[in-house]
PDB file of N, CA and C in Angstrom:
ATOM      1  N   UNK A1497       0.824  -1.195   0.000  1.00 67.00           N
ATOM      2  CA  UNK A1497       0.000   0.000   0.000  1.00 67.00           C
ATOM      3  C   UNK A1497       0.868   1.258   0.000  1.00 67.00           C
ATOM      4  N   UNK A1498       1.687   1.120   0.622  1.00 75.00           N
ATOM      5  CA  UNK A1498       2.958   2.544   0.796  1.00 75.00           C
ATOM      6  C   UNK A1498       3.473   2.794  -0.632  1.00 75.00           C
ATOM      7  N   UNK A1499       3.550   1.725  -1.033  1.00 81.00           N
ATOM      8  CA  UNK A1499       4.792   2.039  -2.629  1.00 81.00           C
ATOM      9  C   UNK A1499       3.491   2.921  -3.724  1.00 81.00           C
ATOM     10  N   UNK A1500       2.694   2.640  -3.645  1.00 86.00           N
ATOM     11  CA  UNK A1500       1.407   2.871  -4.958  1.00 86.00           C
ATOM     12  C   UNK A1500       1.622   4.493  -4.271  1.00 86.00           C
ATOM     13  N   UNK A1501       1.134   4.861  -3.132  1.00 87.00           N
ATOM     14  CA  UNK A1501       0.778   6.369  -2.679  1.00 87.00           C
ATOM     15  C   UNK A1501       2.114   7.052  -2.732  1.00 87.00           C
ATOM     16  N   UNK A1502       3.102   6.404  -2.574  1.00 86.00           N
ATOM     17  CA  UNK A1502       4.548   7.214  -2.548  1.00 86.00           C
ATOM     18  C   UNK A1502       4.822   7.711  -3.404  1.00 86.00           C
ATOM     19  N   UNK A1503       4.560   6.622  -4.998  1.00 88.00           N
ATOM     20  CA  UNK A1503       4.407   6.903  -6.067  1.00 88.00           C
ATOM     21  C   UNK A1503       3.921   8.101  -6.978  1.00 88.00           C
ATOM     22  N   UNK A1504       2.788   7.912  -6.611  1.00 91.00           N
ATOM     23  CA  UNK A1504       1.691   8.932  -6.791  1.00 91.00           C
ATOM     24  C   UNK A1504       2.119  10.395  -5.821  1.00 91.00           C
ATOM     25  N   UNK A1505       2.599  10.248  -4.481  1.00 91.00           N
ATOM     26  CA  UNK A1505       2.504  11.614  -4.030  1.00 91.00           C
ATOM     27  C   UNK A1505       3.947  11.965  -5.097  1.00 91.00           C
ATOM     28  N   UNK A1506       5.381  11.285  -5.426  1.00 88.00           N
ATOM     29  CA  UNK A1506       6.734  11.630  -5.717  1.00 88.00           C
ATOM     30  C   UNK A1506       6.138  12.087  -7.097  1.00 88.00           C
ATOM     31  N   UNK A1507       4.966  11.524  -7.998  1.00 90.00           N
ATOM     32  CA  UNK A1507       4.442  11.800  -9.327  1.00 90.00           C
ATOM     33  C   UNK A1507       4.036  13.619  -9.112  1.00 90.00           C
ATOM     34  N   UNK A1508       2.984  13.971  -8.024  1.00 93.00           N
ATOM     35  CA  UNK A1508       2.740  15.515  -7.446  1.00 93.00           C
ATOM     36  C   UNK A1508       3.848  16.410  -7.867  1.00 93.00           C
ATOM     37  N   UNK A1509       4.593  15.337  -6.882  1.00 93.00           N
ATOM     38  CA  UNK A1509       5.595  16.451  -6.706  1.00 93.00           C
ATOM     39  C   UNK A1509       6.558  16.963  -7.728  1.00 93.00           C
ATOM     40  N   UNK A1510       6.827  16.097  -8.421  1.00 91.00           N
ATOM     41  CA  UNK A1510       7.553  16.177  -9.991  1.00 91.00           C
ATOM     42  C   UNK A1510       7.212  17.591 -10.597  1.00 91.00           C
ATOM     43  N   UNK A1511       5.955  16.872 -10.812  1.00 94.00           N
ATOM     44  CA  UNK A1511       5.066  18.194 -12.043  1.00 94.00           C
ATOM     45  C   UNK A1511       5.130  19.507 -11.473  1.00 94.00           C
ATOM     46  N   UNK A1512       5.267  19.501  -9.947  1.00 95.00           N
ATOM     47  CA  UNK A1512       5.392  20.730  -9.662  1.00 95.00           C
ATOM     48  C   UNK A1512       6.651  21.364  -9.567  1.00 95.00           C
ATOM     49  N   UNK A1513       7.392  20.907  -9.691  1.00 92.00           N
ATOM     50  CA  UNK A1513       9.000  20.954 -10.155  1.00 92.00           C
ATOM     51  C   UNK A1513       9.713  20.686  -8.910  1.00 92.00           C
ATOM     52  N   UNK A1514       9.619  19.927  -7.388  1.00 92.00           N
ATOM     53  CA  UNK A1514       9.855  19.717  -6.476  1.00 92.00           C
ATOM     54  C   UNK A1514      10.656  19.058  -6.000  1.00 92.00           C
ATOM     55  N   UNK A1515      10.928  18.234  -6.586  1.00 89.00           N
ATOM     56  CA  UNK A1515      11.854  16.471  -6.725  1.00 89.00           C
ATOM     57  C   UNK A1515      13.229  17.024  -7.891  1.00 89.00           C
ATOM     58  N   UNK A1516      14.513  16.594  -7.130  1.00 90.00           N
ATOM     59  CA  UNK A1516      15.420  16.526  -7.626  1.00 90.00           C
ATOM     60  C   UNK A1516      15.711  15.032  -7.915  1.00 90.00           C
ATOM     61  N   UNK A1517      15.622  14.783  -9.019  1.00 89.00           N
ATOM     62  CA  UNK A1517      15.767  13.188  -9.366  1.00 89.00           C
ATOM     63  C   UNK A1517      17.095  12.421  -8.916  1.00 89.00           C
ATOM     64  N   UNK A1518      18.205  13.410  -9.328  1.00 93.00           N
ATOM     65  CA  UNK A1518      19.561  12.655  -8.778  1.00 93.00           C
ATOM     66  C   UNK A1518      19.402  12.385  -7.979  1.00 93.00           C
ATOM     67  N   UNK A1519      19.703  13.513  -6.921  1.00 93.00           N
ATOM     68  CA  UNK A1519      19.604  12.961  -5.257  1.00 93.00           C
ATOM     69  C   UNK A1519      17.919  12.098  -4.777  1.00 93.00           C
ATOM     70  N   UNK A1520      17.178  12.240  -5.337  1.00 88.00           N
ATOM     71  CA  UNK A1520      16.309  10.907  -5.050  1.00 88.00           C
ATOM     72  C   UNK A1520      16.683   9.273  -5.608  1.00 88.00           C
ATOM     73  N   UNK A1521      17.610   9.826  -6.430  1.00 91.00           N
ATOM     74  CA  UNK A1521      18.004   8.329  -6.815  1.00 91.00           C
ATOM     75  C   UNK A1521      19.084   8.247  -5.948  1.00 91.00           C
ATOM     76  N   UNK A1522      20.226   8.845  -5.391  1.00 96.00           N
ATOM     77  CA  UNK A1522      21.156   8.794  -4.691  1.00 96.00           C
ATOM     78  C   UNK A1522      20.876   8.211  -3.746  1.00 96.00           C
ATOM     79  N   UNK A1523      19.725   8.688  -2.636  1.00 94.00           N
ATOM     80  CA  UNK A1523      19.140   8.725  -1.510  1.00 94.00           C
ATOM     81  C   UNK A1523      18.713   7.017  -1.849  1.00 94.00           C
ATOM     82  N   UNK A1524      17.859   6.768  -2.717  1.00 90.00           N
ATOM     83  CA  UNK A1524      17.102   5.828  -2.967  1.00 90.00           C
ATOM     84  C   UNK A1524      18.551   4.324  -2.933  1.00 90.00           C
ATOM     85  N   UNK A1525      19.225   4.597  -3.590  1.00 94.00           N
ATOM     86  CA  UNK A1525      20.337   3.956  -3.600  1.00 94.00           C
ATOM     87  C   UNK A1525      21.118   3.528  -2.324  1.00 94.00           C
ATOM     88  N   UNK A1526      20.944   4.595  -1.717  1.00 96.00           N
ATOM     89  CA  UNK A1526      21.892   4.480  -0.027  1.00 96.00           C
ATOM     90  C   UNK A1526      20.885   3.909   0.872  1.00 96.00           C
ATOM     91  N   UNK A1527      19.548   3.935   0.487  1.00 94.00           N
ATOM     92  CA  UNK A1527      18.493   3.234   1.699  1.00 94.00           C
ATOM     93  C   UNK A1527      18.646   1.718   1.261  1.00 94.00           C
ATOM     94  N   UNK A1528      18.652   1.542  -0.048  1.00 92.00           N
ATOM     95  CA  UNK A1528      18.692   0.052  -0.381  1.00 92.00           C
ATOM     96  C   UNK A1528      19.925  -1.123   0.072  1.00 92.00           C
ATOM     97  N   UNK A1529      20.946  -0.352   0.048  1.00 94.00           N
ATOM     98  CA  UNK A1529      22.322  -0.875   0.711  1.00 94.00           C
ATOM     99  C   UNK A1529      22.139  -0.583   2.034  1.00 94.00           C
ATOM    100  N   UNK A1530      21.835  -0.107   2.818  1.00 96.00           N
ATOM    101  CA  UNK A1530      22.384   0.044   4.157  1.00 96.00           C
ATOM    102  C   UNK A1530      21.002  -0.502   4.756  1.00 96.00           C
ATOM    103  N   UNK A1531      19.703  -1.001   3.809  1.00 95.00           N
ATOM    104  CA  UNK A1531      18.580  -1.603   4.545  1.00 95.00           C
ATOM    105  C   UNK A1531      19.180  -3.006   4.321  1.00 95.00           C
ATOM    106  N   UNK A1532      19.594  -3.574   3.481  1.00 93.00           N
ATOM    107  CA  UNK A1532      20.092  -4.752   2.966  1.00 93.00           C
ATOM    108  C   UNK A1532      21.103  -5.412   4.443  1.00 93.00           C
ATOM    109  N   UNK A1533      22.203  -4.257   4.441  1.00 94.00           N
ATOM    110  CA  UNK A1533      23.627  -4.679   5.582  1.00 94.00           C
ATOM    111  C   UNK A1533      22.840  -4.548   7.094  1.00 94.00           C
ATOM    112  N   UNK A1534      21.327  -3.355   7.055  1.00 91.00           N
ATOM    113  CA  UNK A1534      21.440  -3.938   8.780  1.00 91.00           C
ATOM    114  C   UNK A1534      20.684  -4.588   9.242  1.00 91.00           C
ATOM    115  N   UNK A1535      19.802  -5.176   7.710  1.00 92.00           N
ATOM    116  CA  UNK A1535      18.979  -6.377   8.176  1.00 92.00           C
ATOM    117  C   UNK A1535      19.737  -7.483   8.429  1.00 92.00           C
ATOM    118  N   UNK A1536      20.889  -7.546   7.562  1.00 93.00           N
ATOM    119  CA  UNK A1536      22.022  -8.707   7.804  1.00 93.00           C
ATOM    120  C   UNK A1536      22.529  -8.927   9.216  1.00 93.00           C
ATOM    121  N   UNK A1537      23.076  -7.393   9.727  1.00 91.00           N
ATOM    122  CA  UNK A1537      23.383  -7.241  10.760  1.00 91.00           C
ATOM    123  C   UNK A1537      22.564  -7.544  12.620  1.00 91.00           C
ATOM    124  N   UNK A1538      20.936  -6.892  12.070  1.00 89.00           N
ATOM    125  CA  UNK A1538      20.002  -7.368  12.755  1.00 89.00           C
ATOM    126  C   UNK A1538      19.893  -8.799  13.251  1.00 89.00           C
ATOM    127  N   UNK A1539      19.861  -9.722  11.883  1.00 91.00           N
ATOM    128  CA  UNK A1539      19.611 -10.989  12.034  1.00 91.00           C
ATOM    129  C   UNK A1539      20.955 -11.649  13.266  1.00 91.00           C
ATOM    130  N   UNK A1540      22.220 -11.352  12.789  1.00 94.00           N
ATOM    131  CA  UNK A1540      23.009 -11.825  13.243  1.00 94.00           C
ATOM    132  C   UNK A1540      23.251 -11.154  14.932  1.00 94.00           C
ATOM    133  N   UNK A1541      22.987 -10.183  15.170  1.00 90.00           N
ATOM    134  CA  UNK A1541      22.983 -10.117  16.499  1.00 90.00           C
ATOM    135  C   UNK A1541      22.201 -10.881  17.246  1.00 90.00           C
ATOM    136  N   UNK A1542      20.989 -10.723  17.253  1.00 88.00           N
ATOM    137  CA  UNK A1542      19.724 -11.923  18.106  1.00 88.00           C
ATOM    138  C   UNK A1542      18.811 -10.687  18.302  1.00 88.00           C
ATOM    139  N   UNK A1543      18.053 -11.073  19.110  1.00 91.00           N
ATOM    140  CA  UNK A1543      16.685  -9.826  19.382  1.00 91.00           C
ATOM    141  C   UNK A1543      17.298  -9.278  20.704  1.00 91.00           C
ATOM    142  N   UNK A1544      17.553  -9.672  22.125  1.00 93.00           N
ATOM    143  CA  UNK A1544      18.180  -9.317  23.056  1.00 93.00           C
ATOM    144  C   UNK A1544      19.088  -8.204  22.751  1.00 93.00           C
ATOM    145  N   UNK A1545      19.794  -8.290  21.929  1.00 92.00           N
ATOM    146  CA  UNK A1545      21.058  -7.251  21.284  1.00 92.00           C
ATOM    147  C   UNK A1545      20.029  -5.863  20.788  1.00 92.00           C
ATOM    148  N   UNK A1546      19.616  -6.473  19.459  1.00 91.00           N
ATOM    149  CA  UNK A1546      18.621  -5.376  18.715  1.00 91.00           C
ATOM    150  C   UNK A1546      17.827  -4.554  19.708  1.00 91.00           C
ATOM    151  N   UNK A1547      16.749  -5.274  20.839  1.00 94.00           N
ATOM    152  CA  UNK A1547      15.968  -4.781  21.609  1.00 94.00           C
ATOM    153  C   UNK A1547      17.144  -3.443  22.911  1.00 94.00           C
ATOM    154  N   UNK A1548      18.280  -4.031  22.913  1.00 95.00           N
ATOM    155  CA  UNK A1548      18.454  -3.279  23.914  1.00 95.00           C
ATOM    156  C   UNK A1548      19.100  -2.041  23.380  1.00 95.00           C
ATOM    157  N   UNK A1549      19.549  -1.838  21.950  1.00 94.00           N
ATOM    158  CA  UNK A1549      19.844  -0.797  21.476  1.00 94.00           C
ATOM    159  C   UNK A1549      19.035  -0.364  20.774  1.00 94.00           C
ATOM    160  N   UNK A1550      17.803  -0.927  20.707  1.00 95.00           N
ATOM    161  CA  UNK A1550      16.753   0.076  20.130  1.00 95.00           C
ATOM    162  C   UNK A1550      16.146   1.069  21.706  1.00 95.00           C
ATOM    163  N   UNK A1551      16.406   0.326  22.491  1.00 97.00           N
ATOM    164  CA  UNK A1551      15.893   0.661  24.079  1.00 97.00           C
ATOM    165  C   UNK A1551      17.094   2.005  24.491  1.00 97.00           C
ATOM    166  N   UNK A1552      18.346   1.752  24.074  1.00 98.00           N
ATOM    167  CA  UNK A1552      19.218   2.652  24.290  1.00 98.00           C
ATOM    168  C   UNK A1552      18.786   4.129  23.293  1.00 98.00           C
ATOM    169  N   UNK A1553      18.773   3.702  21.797  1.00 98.00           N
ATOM    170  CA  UNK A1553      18.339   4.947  21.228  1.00 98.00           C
ATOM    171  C   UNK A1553      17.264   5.151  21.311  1.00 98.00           C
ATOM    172  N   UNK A1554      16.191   4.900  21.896  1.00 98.00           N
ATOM    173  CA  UNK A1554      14.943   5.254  22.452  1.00 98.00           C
ATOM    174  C   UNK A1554      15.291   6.812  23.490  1.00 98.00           C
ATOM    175  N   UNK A1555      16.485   5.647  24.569  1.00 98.00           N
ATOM    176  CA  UNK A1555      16.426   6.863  25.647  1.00 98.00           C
ATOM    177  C   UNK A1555      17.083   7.643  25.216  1.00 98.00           C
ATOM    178  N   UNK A1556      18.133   7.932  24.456  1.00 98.00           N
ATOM    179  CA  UNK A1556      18.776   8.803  23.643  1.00 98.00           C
ATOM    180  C   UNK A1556      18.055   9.877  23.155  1.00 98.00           C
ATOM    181  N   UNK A1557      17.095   9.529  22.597  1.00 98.00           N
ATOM    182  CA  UNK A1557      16.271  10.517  21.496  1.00 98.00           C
ATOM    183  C   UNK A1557      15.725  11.158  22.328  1.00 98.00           C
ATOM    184  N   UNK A1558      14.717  10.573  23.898  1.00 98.00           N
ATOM    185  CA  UNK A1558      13.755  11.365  24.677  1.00 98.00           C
ATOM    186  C   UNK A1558      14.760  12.453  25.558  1.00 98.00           C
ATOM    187  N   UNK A1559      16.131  12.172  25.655  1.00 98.00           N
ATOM    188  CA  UNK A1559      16.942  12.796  26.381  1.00 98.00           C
ATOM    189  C   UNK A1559      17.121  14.035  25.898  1.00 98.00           C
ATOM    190  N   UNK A1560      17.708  13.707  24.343  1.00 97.00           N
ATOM    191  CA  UNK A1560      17.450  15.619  23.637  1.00 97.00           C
ATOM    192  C   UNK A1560      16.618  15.531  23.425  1.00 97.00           C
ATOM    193  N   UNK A1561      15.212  15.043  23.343  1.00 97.00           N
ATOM    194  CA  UNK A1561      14.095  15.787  23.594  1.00 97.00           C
ATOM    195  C   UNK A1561      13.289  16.520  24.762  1.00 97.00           C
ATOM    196  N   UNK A1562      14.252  16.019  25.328  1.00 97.00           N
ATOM    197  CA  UNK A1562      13.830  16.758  27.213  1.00 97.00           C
ATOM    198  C   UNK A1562      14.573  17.941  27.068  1.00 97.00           C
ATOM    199  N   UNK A1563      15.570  17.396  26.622  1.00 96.00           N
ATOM    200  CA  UNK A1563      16.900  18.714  27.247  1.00 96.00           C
ATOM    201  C   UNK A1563      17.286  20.350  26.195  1.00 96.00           C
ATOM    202  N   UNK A1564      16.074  19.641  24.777  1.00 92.00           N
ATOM    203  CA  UNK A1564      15.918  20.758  23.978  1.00 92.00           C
ATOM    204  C   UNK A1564      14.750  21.501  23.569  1.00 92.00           C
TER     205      UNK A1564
END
């Protein structure tokens, strides 16, 4: 369902002259490799690992969000 509307909104945005194609392909390029290596990476840690550094940058994020 995400890819059809993404589509369609990145189609909007085109016509309105909004979208720089390189760097959307650039961008598009660097999400595909680095989703690829940290799903790899994910897998190979275990969930215990994943969970506690998603738990760490959790508190991370609320911290500058307190403190800014």
């Amino acid at each position: 369902m995400l890819l059809p509307v993404g589509i369609l909104a990145v189609m909007k945005y085109y016509k309105a002259g909004d979208v720089d194609l390189k760097v959307g392909l650039a961008i598009a390029a660097g999400i595909f490799v680095t989703a690829f290596f940290g799903a790899k990476l994910g897998l190979s840690l275990g969930n215990v690992w994943v969970t506690r550094g998603f738990g760490i940058l959790l508190l991370l994020v609320s911290l500058k969000l307190i403190f800014s």
